[in-house]
């Protein structure tokens, strides 16, 4: 069994790169008893996801993970037995020179539901006397699976079905008072890229016939939200109202609290890679905004996911889910499309939960990685 793992995280943009690497590192350590070192190149972004990170330290241990900074001139000691290169971010040349033919080198790829992933997962290529393996996360047993802590689905279900636990969580977010007064309102979380049709969505929420509480963790979309309410800026703690919509600005939450927010909401708007997977484990209807790519690749990725996840839904539920997603990525979400989606929510709920449970029966990504390293060390 390979005990020493190094994960190299090059932060390209936003929070997904470090969000996935930090989650994976903790899971490998906590659930597989591995010694994990996480190499980061941008401590300022990393600190957003790892609040106790001291950005001035070269090396530190947090939650039993060694977190080290790397840059072009870093001098490395021995390489680990398993080296994870996250999202083709590249490994420093000085580190590559320390790796041996029996080092298990894995490139952790981005998540996609496209069908080609099944046949590309677990391929490899030679680089000198080293072997670089390609590990694709995914939604089918032929892929590397999805990041999922062993207790997350159970914990989310527990929270979703327990009023006292929900009150406790809302209290922590200073929302309990509002919740007591508005417990029948629809709860929606919103995390998206700034180019999304945010004003159109807020207007649809305001005009729809279900009174809505929308929770927005602080991110780059706050100035756009402020504009909708005719303000120049807004900060965490503010509550804004327009017709049927109350909008609560939250601080950027810890990953654990963000999971809880998703579990207590009725609909979650998520984006990128990691929040998308978290919405699946929350088991609530969700709207995913893929990361914008050239040549409409993100639309191809979106359609592949919609086909995979919603194929068992009946016609009307499938259609309203497709409509809302395509309107959201297509920059024009009307009140009619949103209202139609809300009208189907009661049946979308159990169907989504069912799909979430079905995916949770597959092996999770960290477990798949551990199995994969044992197998691939034999062919390195
Ligand atoms: O931030 P993202 O857009 O990240 C990524 C990167 O952009 C990456 O380069 C790109 O290729 C990829 O998307 C597709 O979205 P994501 O992946 O959802 O990451 C957000 C992380 O932030 C996730 O770990 C959840 C976390 N988060 C919190 O911890 N607290 C919060 O309040 C919120 C809103 C998110």
Tab-separated table of C-alpha atoms and ligand atoms in Angstrom:
chain	number	residue	atom	x	y	z
A	1	UNK	CA	0.000	0.000	0.000
A	2	UNK	CA	1.384	3.407	-0.994
A	3	UNK	CA	1.248	5.624	2.082
A	4	UNK	CA	2.877	8.875	0.945
A	5	UNK	CA	0.956	11.040	-1.455
A	6	UNK	CA	1.766	14.491	-2.862
A	7	UNK	CA	-1.002	16.520	-4.483
A	8	UNK	CA	0.055	19.445	-6.694
A	9	UNK	CA	-2.629	22.101	-6.985
A	10	UNK	CA	-2.042	24.876	-9.486
A	11	UNK	CA	-4.769	27.416	-8.938
A	12	UNK	CA	-5.961	28.468	-12.375
A	13	UNK	CA	-8.909	30.581	-11.319
A	14	UNK	CA	-11.850	30.664	-8.925
A	15	UNK	CA	-12.152	28.163	-6.077
A	16	UNK	CA	-12.718	24.799	-7.731
A	17	UNK	CA	-9.060	23.773	-8.127
A	18	UNK	CA	-8.209	24.236	-4.469
A	19	UNK	CA	-11.738	23.222	-3.400
A	20	UNK	CA	-11.365	19.793	-5.011
A	21	UNK	CA	-7.713	19.298	-3.941
A	22	UNK	CA	-8.366	20.239	-0.317
A	23	UNK	CA	-11.413	17.995	-0.123
A	24	UNK	CA	-9.529	15.094	-1.733
A	25	UNK	CA	-6.498	15.549	0.560
A	26	UNK	CA	-8.676	15.440	3.685
A	27	UNK	CA	-10.584	12.421	2.498
A	28	UNK	CA	-7.465	10.436	1.593
A	29	UNK	CA	-6.078	11.201	5.037
A	30	UNK	CA	-9.238	10.684	7.092
A	31	UNK	CA	-10.782	7.719	5.292
A	32	UNK	CA	-7.695	5.916	3.924
A	33	UNK	CA	-5.120	6.794	6.603
A	34	UNK	CA	-2.663	8.170	4.038
A	35	UNK	CA	0.076	10.721	4.627
A	36	UNK	CA	-0.823	13.576	2.329
A	37	UNK	CA	1.090	16.698	1.388
A	38	UNK	CA	-0.810	19.359	-0.540
A	39	UNK	CA	1.388	21.653	-2.638
A	40	UNK	CA	-0.252	24.996	-3.397
A	41	UNK	CA	0.987	27.862	-5.591
A	42	UNK	CA	-1.486	30.557	-4.521
A	43	UNK	CA	-1.968	30.794	-0.753
A	44	UNK	CA	-4.254	33.830	-0.997
A	45	UNK	CA	-6.931	31.962	-2.986
A	46	UNK	CA	-6.316	28.809	-0.934
A	47	UNK	CA	-7.008	30.740	2.281
A	48	UNK	CA	-10.569	31.371	1.161
A	49	UNK	CA	-11.186	27.601	1.297
A	50	UNK	CA	-8.767	26.877	4.178
A	51	UNK	CA	-9.419	29.819	6.528
A	52	UNK	CA	-6.799	28.773	9.114
A	53	UNK	CA	-4.025	28.799	6.467
A	54	UNK	CA	-1.140	31.138	7.357
A	55	UNK	CA	-0.226	32.614	3.976
A	56	UNK	CA	3.279	33.562	5.185
A	57	UNK	CA	4.399	30.051	6.022
A	58	UNK	CA	6.260	27.825	3.579
A	59	UNK	CA	4.945	24.705	5.279
A	60	UNK	CA	2.257	23.994	7.879
A	61	UNK	CA	-0.017	21.178	9.006
A	62	UNK	CA	-3.788	21.665	9.007
A	63	UNK	CA	-6.227	18.824	9.758
A	64	UNK	CA	-3.331	16.360	9.473
A	65	UNK	CA	-2.484	17.530	5.953
A	66	UNK	CA	0.912	19.061	5.300
A	67	UNK	CA	0.340	22.154	3.178
A	68	UNK	CA	3.425	23.433	1.341
A	69	UNK	CA	3.928	26.295	-1.065
A	70	UNK	CA	5.576	25.686	-4.410
A	71	UNK	CA	6.883	27.993	-7.123
A	72	UNK	CA	9.279	27.745	-10.045
A	73	UNK	CA	12.405	27.836	-7.820
A	74	UNK	CA	11.274	25.464	-5.075
A	75	UNK	CA	13.939	22.957	-4.073
A	76	UNK	CA	12.330	19.559	-3.498
A	77	UNK	CA	13.434	16.573	-1.441
A	78	UNK	CA	12.350	13.062	-2.360
A	79	UNK	CA	9.149	12.638	-4.309
A	80	UNK	CA	6.187	10.845	-2.729
A	81	UNK	CA	5.179	7.320	-3.807
A	82	UNK	CA	2.005	8.685	-5.402
A	83	UNK	CA	1.928	12.077	-7.094
A	84	UNK	CA	-1.355	13.678	-8.087
A	85	UNK	CA	-1.139	16.415	-10.689
A	86	UNK	CA	-4.465	18.194	-10.425
A	87	UNK	CA	-6.217	19.232	-13.628
A	88	UNK	CA	-3.146	19.016	-15.912
A	89	UNK	CA	-1.624	21.918	-13.975
A	90	UNK	CA	1.882	20.529	-14.595
A	91	UNK	CA	4.549	19.440	-12.115
A	92	UNK	CA	7.621	21.573	-11.348
A	93	UNK	CA	10.653	20.356	-13.370
A	94	UNK	CA	12.726	20.118	-10.181
A	95	UNK	CA	10.127	17.759	-8.688
A	96	UNK	CA	9.800	15.683	-11.873
A	97	UNK	CA	13.545	15.035	-11.736
A	98	UNK	CA	13.078	13.441	-8.298
A	99	UNK	CA	10.410	11.009	-9.497
A	100	UNK	CA	11.373	7.408	-10.277
A	101	UNK	CA	9.954	4.894	-12.765
A	102	UNK	CA	7.947	3.302	-9.944
A	103	UNK	CA	6.440	6.625	-8.768
A	104	UNK	CA	2.705	6.501	-9.458
A	105	UNK	CA	2.021	9.740	-11.333
A	106	UNK	CA	-1.647	10.527	-11.828
A	107	UNK	CA	-3.174	13.404	-13.687
A	108	UNK	CA	-6.560	14.072	-12.085
A	109	UNK	CA	-8.767	15.350	-14.897
A	110	UNK	CA	-11.815	17.638	-14.818
A	111	UNK	CA	-15.230	16.104	-14.287
A	112	UNK	CA	-17.480	15.539	-17.272
A	113	UNK	CA	-20.525	13.373	-17.956
A	114	UNK	CA	-19.613	13.004	-21.640
A	115	UNK	CA	-19.657	9.391	-22.832
A	116	UNK	CA	-16.052	9.447	-24.156
A	117	UNK	CA	-14.816	9.689	-20.538
A	118	UNK	CA	-15.507	5.955	-19.983
A	119	UNK	CA	-12.929	4.933	-22.567
A	120	UNK	CA	-10.324	7.608	-21.735
A	121	UNK	CA	-10.285	6.897	-18.004
A	122	UNK	CA	-7.172	5.041	-16.814
A	123	UNK	CA	-5.151	5.580	-19.977
A	124	UNK	CA	-1.467	6.503	-19.703
A	125	UNK	CA	1.443	7.937	-21.636
A	126	UNK	CA	5.204	7.578	-21.230
A	127	UNK	CA	7.289	10.610	-20.375
A	128	UNK	CA	10.930	9.440	-20.442
A	129	UNK	CA	11.068	6.589	-17.959
A	130	UNK	CA	8.004	7.910	-16.085
A	131	UNK	CA	4.383	6.912	-16.711
A	132	UNK	CA	1.666	9.536	-16.490
A	133	UNK	CA	-1.762	8.048	-15.799
A	134	UNK	CA	-4.998	9.809	-16.717
A	135	UNK	CA	-7.677	9.528	-14.072
A	136	UNK	CA	-11.113	10.826	-15.055
A	137	UNK	CA	-13.774	11.459	-12.438
A	138	UNK	CA	-17.225	10.608	-13.712
A	139	UNK	CA	-20.720	9.314	-13.248
A	140	UNK	CA	-20.439	5.699	-14.426
A	141	UNK	CA	-18.657	2.663	-12.961
A	142	UNK	CA	-16.198	2.817	-15.893
A	143	UNK	CA	-14.831	6.164	-14.618
A	144	UNK	CA	-12.996	7.295	-11.499
A	145	UNK	CA	-16.225	8.248	-9.700
A	146	UNK	CA	-17.216	11.359	-7.766
A	147	UNK	CA	-15.667	12.908	-4.656
A	148	UNK	CA	-17.910	11.840	-1.805
A	149	UNK	CA	-17.109	11.586	1.894
A	150	UNK	CA	-18.536	8.366	3.358
A	151	UNK	CA	-21.051	10.167	5.593
A	152	UNK	CA	-22.089	13.146	3.468
A	153	UNK	CA	-25.312	11.756	1.984
A	154	UNK	CA	-26.519	10.479	5.374
A	155	UNK	CA	-25.610	13.749	7.089
A	156	UNK	CA	-27.402	15.788	4.435
A	157	UNK	CA	-30.518	13.638	4.762
A	158	UNK	CA	-30.439	13.976	8.520
A	159	UNK	CA	-30.263	17.748	8.267
A	160	UNK	CA	-32.908	17.928	5.547
A	161	UNK	CA	-35.354	15.985	7.718
A	162	UNK	CA	-34.620	17.539	11.123
A	163	UNK	CA	-36.187	20.893	11.985
A	164	UNK	CA	-34.098	21.286	15.194
A	165	UNK	CA	-30.831	20.749	13.243
A	166	UNK	CA	-31.997	23.224	10.598
A	167	UNK	CA	-32.846	25.833	13.259
A	168	UNK	CA	-29.404	25.318	14.806
A	169	UNK	CA	-27.701	25.869	11.457
A	170	UNK	CA	-29.832	28.893	10.538
A	171	UNK	CA	-29.138	30.335	13.963
A	172	UNK	CA	-25.404	30.036	13.312
A	173	UNK	CA	-25.915	32.011	10.087
A	174	UNK	CA	-28.063	34.584	11.956
A	175	UNK	CA	-31.056	33.578	9.843
A	176	UNK	CA	-33.159	31.794	12.429
A	177	UNK	CA	-35.366	34.788	13.231
A	178	UNK	CA	-36.268	35.257	9.554
A	179	UNK	CA	-36.841	31.537	9.139
A	180	UNK	CA	-39.246	31.424	12.058
A	181	UNK	CA	-41.312	34.169	10.431
A	182	UNK	CA	-41.010	32.785	6.898
A	183	UNK	CA	-40.830	29.034	7.304
A	184	UNK	CA	-43.194	28.409	4.369
A	185	UNK	CA	-41.161	30.325	1.837
A	186	UNK	CA	-39.145	28.545	-0.823
A	187	UNK	CA	-35.428	28.419	0.056
A	188	UNK	CA	-32.957	28.862	-2.785
A	189	UNK	CA	-29.156	29.106	-2.718
A	190	UNK	CA	-27.372	31.008	-5.468
A	191	UNK	CA	-23.732	30.520	-6.483
A	192	UNK	CA	-22.960	31.311	-10.118
A	193	UNK	CA	-20.584	33.059	-12.514
A	194	UNK	CA	-21.091	36.807	-12.987
A	195	UNK	CA	-22.012	36.422	-16.675
A	196	UNK	CA	-25.202	34.484	-15.751
A	197	UNK	CA	-28.532	36.301	-16.310
A	198	UNK	CA	-28.732	37.161	-12.614
A	199	UNK	CA	-31.107	40.114	-12.950
A	200	UNK	CA	-33.504	38.008	-15.048
A	201	UNK	CA	-33.446	35.230	-12.443
A	202	UNK	CA	-34.038	37.593	-9.522
A	203	UNK	CA	-36.839	39.241	-11.443
A	204	UNK	CA	-38.390	35.813	-12.136
A	205	UNK	CA	-38.138	34.935	-8.424
A	206	UNK	CA	-39.720	38.257	-7.487
A	207	UNK	CA	-42.587	37.752	-9.952
A	208	UNK	CA	-43.219	34.027	-9.418
A	209	UNK	CA	-46.186	33.088	-7.267
A	210	UNK	CA	-44.132	31.255	-4.578
A	211	UNK	CA	-42.628	33.613	-1.991
A	212	UNK	CA	-38.872	32.963	-2.053
A	213	UNK	CA	-35.916	33.374	0.282
A	214	UNK	CA	-32.718	33.413	-1.762
A	215	UNK	CA	-29.396	32.873	0.043
A	216	UNK	CA	-26.296	34.235	-1.654
A	217	UNK	CA	-22.849	33.455	-0.205
A	218	UNK	CA	-20.500	36.375	-0.899
A	219	UNK	CA	-18.660	36.076	-4.224
A	220	UNK	CA	-17.964	38.150	-7.321
A	221	UNK	CA	-21.711	38.345	-8.109
A	222	UNK	CA	-22.538	40.706	-5.217
A	223	UNK	CA	-22.142	43.951	-7.265
A	224	UNK	CA	-24.580	42.550	-9.849
A	225	UNK	CA	-27.085	41.646	-7.150
A	226	UNK	CA	-26.669	45.101	-5.610
A	227	UNK	CA	-27.515	46.605	-9.025
A	228	UNK	CA	-30.790	44.656	-9.170
A	229	UNK	CA	-31.881	46.292	-5.906
A	230	UNK	CA	-30.709	49.724	-7.100
A	231	UNK	CA	-27.695	49.803	-4.809
A	232	UNK	CA	-23.988	50.359	-5.485
A	233	UNK	CA	-22.775	47.638	-3.161
A	234	UNK	CA	-23.994	45.098	-0.635
A	235	UNK	CA	-22.260	43.141	2.112
A	236	UNK	CA	-22.854	39.955	4.083
A	237	UNK	CA	-25.675	40.359	6.601
A	238	UNK	CA	-27.883	42.514	4.372
A	239	UNK	CA	-31.441	41.487	3.538
A	240	UNK	CA	-32.989	42.896	0.357
A	241	UNK	CA	-36.591	42.654	-0.691
A	242	UNK	CA	-38.443	43.002	-3.984
A	243	UNK	CA	-42.013	41.754	-4.419
A	244	UNK	CA	-42.077	38.015	-3.631
A	245	UNK	CA	-38.308	37.816	-3.172
A	246	UNK	CA	-36.238	38.225	-0.005
A	247	UNK	CA	-32.515	37.946	-0.650
A	248	UNK	CA	-30.048	37.242	2.148
A	249	UNK	CA	-26.383	38.050	1.629
A	250	UNK	CA	-24.256	35.493	3.474
A	251	UNK	CA	-20.526	35.462	4.068
A	252	UNK	CA	-18.502	33.018	1.953
A	253	UNK	CA	-19.146	29.845	3.966
A	254	UNK	CA	-16.818	27.049	5.020
A	255	UNK	CA	-17.119	23.995	2.758
A	256	UNK	CA	-18.953	22.168	5.568
A	257	UNK	CA	-21.468	24.989	6.045
A	258	UNK	CA	-21.944	25.351	2.307
A	259	UNK	CA	-22.902	21.650	2.215
A	260	UNK	CA	-25.434	22.319	4.965
A	261	UNK	CA	-26.903	25.280	3.102
A	262	UNK	CA	-27.402	23.072	0.033
A	263	UNK	CA	-29.038	20.386	2.173
A	264	UNK	CA	-31.634	22.750	3.680
A	265	UNK	CA	-32.581	24.590	0.471
A	266	UNK	CA	-35.330	23.573	-1.967
A	267	UNK	CA	-33.337	24.506	-5.076
A	268	UNK	CA	-29.595	25.107	-5.428
A	269	UNK	CA	-27.889	27.085	-8.164
A	270	UNK	CA	-24.328	25.776	-8.440
A	271	UNK	CA	-21.415	26.152	-10.842
A	272	UNK	CA	-18.034	24.789	-11.977
A	273	UNK	CA	-17.094	21.401	-10.584
A	274	UNK	CA	-17.076	21.002	-6.825
A	275	UNK	CA	-20.321	22.807	-5.902
A	276	UNK	CA	-22.011	20.850	-8.715
A	277	UNK	CA	-21.089	17.549	-7.056
A	278	UNK	CA	-22.063	18.887	-3.640
A	279	UNK	CA	-25.519	19.738	-5.011
A	280	UNK	CA	-25.888	16.125	-6.134
A	281	UNK	CA	-25.114	14.864	-2.617
A	282	UNK	CA	-27.539	17.415	-1.137
A	283	UNK	CA	-30.215	15.509	-3.060
A	284	UNK	CA	-32.271	18.637	-3.805
A	285	UNK	CA	-33.264	19.916	-7.251
A	286	UNK	CA	-30.406	22.043	-8.597
A	287	UNK	CA	-29.438	24.133	-11.585
A	288	UNK	CA	-25.840	23.731	-12.746
A	289	UNK	CA	-23.908	26.417	-14.596
A	290	UNK	CA	-20.822	24.887	-16.244
A	291	UNK	CA	-17.554	26.817	-16.405
A	292	UNK	CA	-17.542	28.891	-19.616
A	293	UNK	CA	-15.373	27.357	-22.349
A	294	UNK	CA	-14.554	28.220	-25.931
A	295	UNK	CA	-16.440	26.668	-28.871
A	296	UNK	CA	-19.516	26.056	-26.698
A	297	UNK	CA	-17.773	23.088	-25.044
A	298	UNK	CA	-19.562	23.951	-21.797
A	299	UNK	CA	-22.942	23.502	-23.522
A	300	UNK	CA	-21.849	20.063	-24.747
A	301	UNK	CA	-20.843	19.218	-21.168
A	302	UNK	CA	-24.136	20.521	-19.828
A	303	UNK	CA	-26.233	18.526	-22.297
A	304	UNK	CA	-24.239	15.364	-21.574
A	305	UNK	CA	-24.963	15.786	-17.882
A	306	UNK	CA	-28.649	16.570	-18.388
A	307	UNK	CA	-28.993	13.449	-20.552
A	308	UNK	CA	-27.263	11.304	-17.957
A	309	UNK	CA	-28.872	12.622	-14.796
A	310	UNK	CA	-32.414	13.269	-15.953
A	311	UNK	CA	-32.932	10.351	-18.367
A	312	UNK	CA	-35.189	8.546	-15.905
A	313	UNK	CA	-37.410	11.593	-15.307
A	314	UNK	CA	-40.746	11.616	-17.061
A	315	UNK	CA	-41.330	13.974	-19.996
A	316	UNK	CA	-42.644	17.010	-18.180
A	317	UNK	CA	-40.075	16.971	-15.377
A	318	UNK	CA	-37.224	16.367	-17.796
A	319	UNK	CA	-38.431	19.191	-20.027
A	320	UNK	CA	-38.776	21.764	-17.256
A	321	UNK	CA	-35.279	20.881	-15.986
A	322	UNK	CA	-33.759	21.176	-19.470
A	323	UNK	CA	-35.624	24.450	-20.064
A	324	UNK	CA	-34.392	26.057	-16.883
A	325	UNK	CA	-30.769	24.965	-17.484
A	326	UNK	CA	-30.696	26.043	-21.110
A	327	UNK	CA	-32.307	29.374	-20.225
A	328	UNK	CA	-29.786	29.912	-17.411
A	329	UNK	CA	-26.739	29.219	-19.620
A	330	UNK	CA	-28.421	30.851	-22.611
A	331	UNK	CA	-28.665	34.188	-20.824
A	332	UNK	CA	-32.419	34.518	-20.741
A	333	UNK	CA	-34.406	33.032	-17.916
A	334	UNK	CA	-38.008	34.223	-18.061
A	335	UNK	CA	-40.591	34.214	-15.280
A	336	UNK	CA	-42.593	31.674	-17.334
A	337	UNK	CA	-39.741	29.145	-17.472
A	338	UNK	CA	-38.948	29.634	-13.796
A	339	UNK	CA	-42.585	29.341	-12.748
A	340	UNK	CA	-42.984	26.152	-14.787
A	341	UNK	CA	-39.919	24.687	-13.056
A	342	UNK	CA	-41.312	25.630	-9.631
A	343	UNK	CA	-44.671	24.083	-10.526
A	344	UNK	CA	-42.857	20.757	-11.027
A	345	UNK	CA	-40.744	21.005	-7.892
A	346	UNK	CA	-42.860	18.616	-5.826
A	347	UNK	CA	-42.138	15.778	-8.265
A	348	UNK	CA	-38.572	16.891	-9.089
A	349	UNK	CA	-37.634	16.561	-5.418
A	350	UNK	CA	-38.025	12.779	-4.948
A	351	UNK	CA	-36.645	12.095	-8.437
A	352	UNK	CA	-33.488	14.092	-7.703
A	353	UNK	CA	-33.025	12.364	-4.374
A	354	UNK	CA	-33.383	9.007	-6.081
A	355	UNK	CA	-30.648	9.895	-8.607
A	356	UNK	CA	-28.417	11.147	-5.821
A	357	UNK	CA	-28.799	7.848	-3.953
A	358	UNK	CA	-28.163	5.847	-7.122
A	359	UNK	CA	-24.878	7.699	-7.748
A	360	UNK	CA	-23.888	7.260	-4.108
A	361	UNK	CA	-23.945	3.466	-4.543
A	362	UNK	CA	-20.885	3.724	-6.811
A	363	UNK	CA	-17.388	3.787	-5.336
A	364	UNK	CA	-16.221	7.323	-4.513
A	365	UNK	CA	-13.287	9.035	-6.205
A	366	UNK	CA	-10.816	8.792	-3.301
A	367	UNK	CA	-11.449	5.041	-2.979
A	368	UNK	CA	-11.146	4.601	-6.747
A	369	UNK	CA	-7.832	6.496	-6.667
A	370	UNK	CA	-6.437	4.262	-3.943
A	371	UNK	CA	-7.429	1.110	-5.874
A	372	UNK	CA	-6.068	2.624	-9.079
A	373	UNK	CA	-2.648	3.437	-7.566
A	374	UNK	CA	-2.247	-0.150	-6.411
A	375	UNK	CA	-3.084	-1.477	-9.871
A	376	UNK	CA	-1.088	1.090	-11.821
A	377	UNK	CA	2.072	0.660	-9.730
A	378	UNK	CA	2.275	-2.776	-11.314
A	379	UNK	CA	2.423	-1.245	-14.805
A	380	UNK	CA	4.578	1.834	-14.041
B	1	LIG	O1	-15.099	28.365	-8.190
B	1	LIG	P1	-15.476	27.492	-9.317
B	1	LIG	O2	-15.941	28.159	-10.515
B	1	LIG	O3	-14.282	26.561	-9.653
B	1	LIG	C1	-13.793	25.919	-10.812
B	1	LIG	C2	-12.555	26.620	-11.295
B	1	LIG	O4	-12.943	27.782	-11.937
B	1	LIG	C3	-11.805	25.777	-12.257
B	1	LIG	O5	-10.686	26.435	-12.762
B	1	LIG	C4	-12.739	25.397	-13.346
B	1	LIG	O6	-12.095	24.699	-14.312
B	1	LIG	C5	-13.823	24.610	-12.697
B	1	LIG	O7	-14.554	25.478	-11.826
B	1	LIG	C6	-14.733	23.949	-13.650
B	1	LIG	O8	-16.653	26.499	-8.818
B	1	LIG	P2	-16.573	25.178	-7.921
B	1	LIG	O9	-15.818	24.126	-8.649
B	1	LIG	O10	-17.921	24.887	-7.521
B	1	LIG	O11	-15.742	25.585	-6.644
B	1	LIG	C7	-16.251	26.377	-5.616
B	1	LIG	C8	-15.730	25.892	-4.286
B	1	LIG	O12	-16.063	26.841	-3.283
B	1	LIG	C9	-16.328	24.574	-3.854
B	1	LIG	O13	-15.332	23.787	-3.186
B	1	LIG	C10	-17.413	24.968	-2.843
B	1	LIG	C11	-16.749	26.165	-2.215
B	1	LIG	N1	-17.625	27.131	-1.561
B	1	LIG	C12	-17.498	27.318	-0.195
B	1	LIG	O14	-16.674	26.638	0.463
B	1	LIG	N2	-18.265	28.265	0.416
B	1	LIG	C13	-19.185	29.001	-0.241
B	1	LIG	O15	-19.865	29.844	0.376
B	1	LIG	C14	-19.327	28.766	-1.657
B	1	LIG	C15	-20.355	29.559	-2.432
B	1	LIG	C16	-18.529	27.845	-2.276
